[in-house]
CSV table of C-alpha atoms in Angstrom, one decimal:
chain,number,residue,atom,x,y,z
A,131,UNK,CA,-15.6,32.4,-23.4
A,132,UNK,CA,-16.5,33.1,-27.0
A,133,UNK,CA,-15.3,30.7,-29.7
A,134,UNK,CA,-12.9,33.4,-31.0
A,135,UNK,CA,-11.1,33.4,-27.6
A,136,UNK,CA,-11.2,29.7,-27.0
A,137,UNK,CA,-7.7,28.7,-28.2
A,138,UNK,CA,-6.1,25.5,-27.1
A,139,UNK,CA,-2.8,25.6,-25.4
A,140,UNK,CA,-0.8,23.8,-28.1
A,141,UNK,CA,-2.1,26.2,-30.8
A,142,UNK,CA,-1.1,29.2,-28.7
A,143,UNK,CA,2.3,27.7,-28.1
A,144,UNK,CA,2.7,27.1,-31.8
A,145,UNK,CA,1.7,30.8,-32.5
A,146,UNK,CA,4.0,32.1,-29.8
A,147,UNK,CA,6.9,30.2,-31.3
A,148,UNK,CA,6.1,31.2,-34.9
A,149,UNK,CA,5.6,34.8,-33.9
A,150,UNK,CA,8.9,34.9,-32.0
A,151,UNK,CA,10.8,33.5,-34.9
A,152,UNK,CA,9.1,35.8,-37.3
A,153,UNK,CA,9.8,38.8,-35.1
A,154,UNK,CA,13.5,37.9,-34.9
A,155,UNK,CA,13.6,37.5,-38.7
A,156,UNK,CA,12.0,40.9,-39.1
A,157,UNK,CA,14.0,42.8,-36.6
A,158,UNK,CA,17.6,41.4,-36.7
A,159,UNK,CA,19.2,42.2,-40.1
A,160,UNK,CA,21.9,39.5,-39.9
A,161,UNK,CA,22.2,36.2,-41.7
A,162,UNK,CA,20.8,33.5,-39.4
A,163,UNK,CA,20.1,29.8,-39.1
A,164,UNK,CA,17.5,28.5,-36.6
A,165,UNK,CA,17.9,25.1,-34.9
A,166,UNK,CA,14.9,22.9,-34.2
A,167,UNK,CA,13.0,24.0,-31.1
A,168,UNK,CA,13.3,22.0,-27.9
A,169,UNK,CA,11.1,21.7,-24.8
A,170,UNK,CA,12.7,21.5,-21.4
A,171,UNK,CA,11.6,21.9,-17.8
A,172,UNK,CA,15.1,22.5,-16.3
A,173,UNK,CA,16.0,25.9,-14.7
A,174,UNK,CA,17.8,28.3,-17.1
A,175,UNK,CA,21.2,29.6,-16.5
A,176,UNK,CA,21.6,33.1,-17.9
A,177,UNK,CA,24.7,35.2,-18.1
A,178,UNK,CA,23.3,38.0,-20.2
A,179,UNK,CA,19.9,38.6,-21.7
A,180,UNK,CA,16.6,40.4,-21.8
A,181,UNK,CA,13.4,39.1,-20.3
A,182,UNK,CA,9.9,40.4,-21.3
A,183,UNK,CA,6.7,39.1,-19.8
A,184,UNK,CA,3.5,38.6,-21.7
A,185,UNK,CA,0.0,38.1,-20.5
A,186,UNK,CA,-3.5,37.9,-21.9
A,187,UNK,CA,-4.7,34.7,-23.5
A,188,UNK,CA,-1.5,33.1,-22.4
A,189,UNK,CA,1.0,34.0,-19.6
A,190,UNK,CA,4.7,33.6,-19.7
A,191,UNK,CA,8.0,35.3,-20.6
A,192,UNK,CA,10.2,35.7,-23.7
A,193,UNK,CA,13.9,35.5,-22.9
A,194,UNK,CA,16.6,36.5,-25.4
A,195,UNK,CA,20.1,35.6,-24.3
A,196,UNK,CA,23.5,35.9,-25.9
A,197,UNK,CA,27.0,37.1,-25.2
A,198,UNK,CA,27.5,40.9,-24.9
A,199,UNK,CA,29.3,41.0,-28.3
A,200,UNK,CA,26.3,39.4,-30.1
A,201,UNK,CA,23.9,42.1,-28.8
A,202,UNK,CA,26.5,44.8,-29.7
A,203,UNK,CA,26.9,43.4,-33.2
A,204,UNK,CA,23.1,43.4,-33.7
A,205,UNK,CA,23.0,47.0,-32.6
A,206,UNK,CA,25.8,47.9,-35.1
A,207,UNK,CA,23.9,46.1,-37.9
A,208,UNK,CA,20.7,48.0,-37.0
A,209,UNK,CA,22.2,51.4,-36.4
A,210,UNK,CA,25.4,51.4,-38.5
A,211,UNK,CA,27.6,52.3,-35.6
A,212,UNK,CA,29.3,50.5,-32.6
A,213,UNK,CA,27.5,50.8,-29.3
A,214,UNK,CA,29.5,51.9,-26.3
A,215,UNK,CA,29.6,49.6,-23.3
A,216,UNK,CA,27.4,52.0,-21.4
A,217,UNK,CA,24.7,51.8,-24.1
A,218,UNK,CA,24.6,48.0,-24.3
A,219,UNK,CA,22.0,47.4,-21.6
A,220,UNK,CA,19.8,50.1,-23.0
A,221,UNK,CA,20.0,48.7,-26.5
A,222,UNK,CA,19.4,45.2,-25.3
A,223,UNK,CA,16.3,46.3,-23.6
A,224,UNK,CA,15.2,48.1,-26.7
A,225,UNK,CA,15.9,45.0,-28.8
A,226,UNK,CA,13.7,43.0,-26.4
A,227,UNK,CA,11.0,45.6,-26.8
A,228,UNK,CA,11.2,45.4,-30.6
A,229,UNK,CA,11.1,41.6,-30.6
A,230,UNK,CA,8.2,41.4,-28.0
A,231,UNK,CA,6.3,44.1,-29.9
A,232,UNK,CA,6.6,42.1,-33.1
A,233,UNK,CA,5.5,39.0,-31.3
A,234,UNK,CA,2.5,40.9,-29.8
A,235,UNK,CA,1.5,42.2,-33.3
A,236,UNK,CA,1.8,38.7,-34.7
A,237,UNK,CA,-0.4,37.2,-32.0
A,238,UNK,CA,-3.0,40.0,-32.4
A,239,UNK,CA,-3.2,39.2,-36.1
A,240,UNK,CA,-3.8,35.5,-35.1
A,241,UNK,CA,-6.6,36.5,-32.7
A,242,UNK,CA,-4.6,36.0,-29.5
A,243,UNK,CA,-4.8,38.9,-27.0
A,244,UNK,CA,-1.5,39.8,-25.3
A,245,UNK,CA,0.2,42.5,-23.3
A,246,UNK,CA,3.9,42.8,-22.8
A,247,UNK,CA,5.9,44.1,-19.8
A,248,UNK,CA,8.9,46.4,-19.7
A,249,UNK,CA,12.2,44.6,-20.5
A,250,UNK,CA,14.3,43.3,-17.7
A,251,UNK,CA,18.0,43.0,-18.3
A,252,UNK,CA,19.7,40.0,-16.7
A,253,UNK,CA,23.4,40.3,-16.3
A,254,UNK,CA,25.7,38.0,-14.3
A,255,UNK,CA,25.1,34.3,-13.4
A,256,UNK,CA,21.3,34.0,-12.8
A,257,UNK,CA,19.2,30.9,-12.5
A,258,UNK,CA,15.6,31.2,-13.7
A,259,UNK,CA,12.9,28.8,-12.5
A,260,UNK,CA,9.3,28.9,-11.6
A,261,UNK,CA,7.8,28.0,-15.0
A,262,UNK,CA,6.1,24.8,-16.2
A,263,UNK,CA,8.2,24.3,-19.3
A,264,UNK,CA,10.5,26.2,-21.8
A,265,UNK,CA,10.4,26.1,-25.6
A,266,UNK,CA,13.8,27.2,-26.7
A,267,UNK,CA,15.6,27.6,-30.0
A,268,UNK,CA,19.2,28.3,-30.8
A,269,UNK,CA,19.8,30.9,-33.5
A,270,UNK,CA,23.2,30.9,-35.2
A,271,UNK,CA,24.5,34.1,-36.8
A,272,UNK,CA,27.6,32.9,-38.6
A,273,UNK,CA,29.2,36.4,-38.7
A,274,UNK,CA,28.6,37.4,-35.1
A,275,UNK,CA,27.8,34.3,-32.8
A,276,UNK,CA,24.8,32.6,-31.3
A,277,UNK,CA,21.6,33.6,-29.5
A,278,UNK,CA,19.0,31.6,-27.7
A,279,UNK,CA,15.4,32.5,-27.6
A,280,UNK,CA,13.3,30.9,-24.8
A,281,UNK,CA,9.6,31.0,-24.3
A,282,UNK,CA,9.0,30.4,-20.6
A,283,UNK,CA,5.5,28.9,-20.4
A,284,UNK,CA,3.4,29.0,-17.3
A,285,UNK,CA,0.4,27.1,-18.7
């Protein structure tokens, strides 16, 4: 491996976190407050969210989860109109694409190679496991509700 691709795990995790936060700040035009990040190894319970895998220098997943009305309110803030219930899954997947694309661009600028997968919508009561640890952060949108961003880390 060349010195430009030799990146230690903690540095990559820091860049993943910073890139995810920056992407959310750039994409979601709603006043927000970020909590401090937390690391956990417990399985995740997900009622509604979008999951996007990333690979390259580092493998894992980005999970954005919130209640339906939070995703809908973000769509309204972005597009200036309410989303129909039928459009919510499509919009949620597109929001995931925008966030993961922003993360991928951020990482590329930091010299970290990454590819992203198509979004997967999770709806219902799902339990996610099979990762080594999770870096998660709560995001409070005072006018619309809360969202949780989780980086599922496999290294």
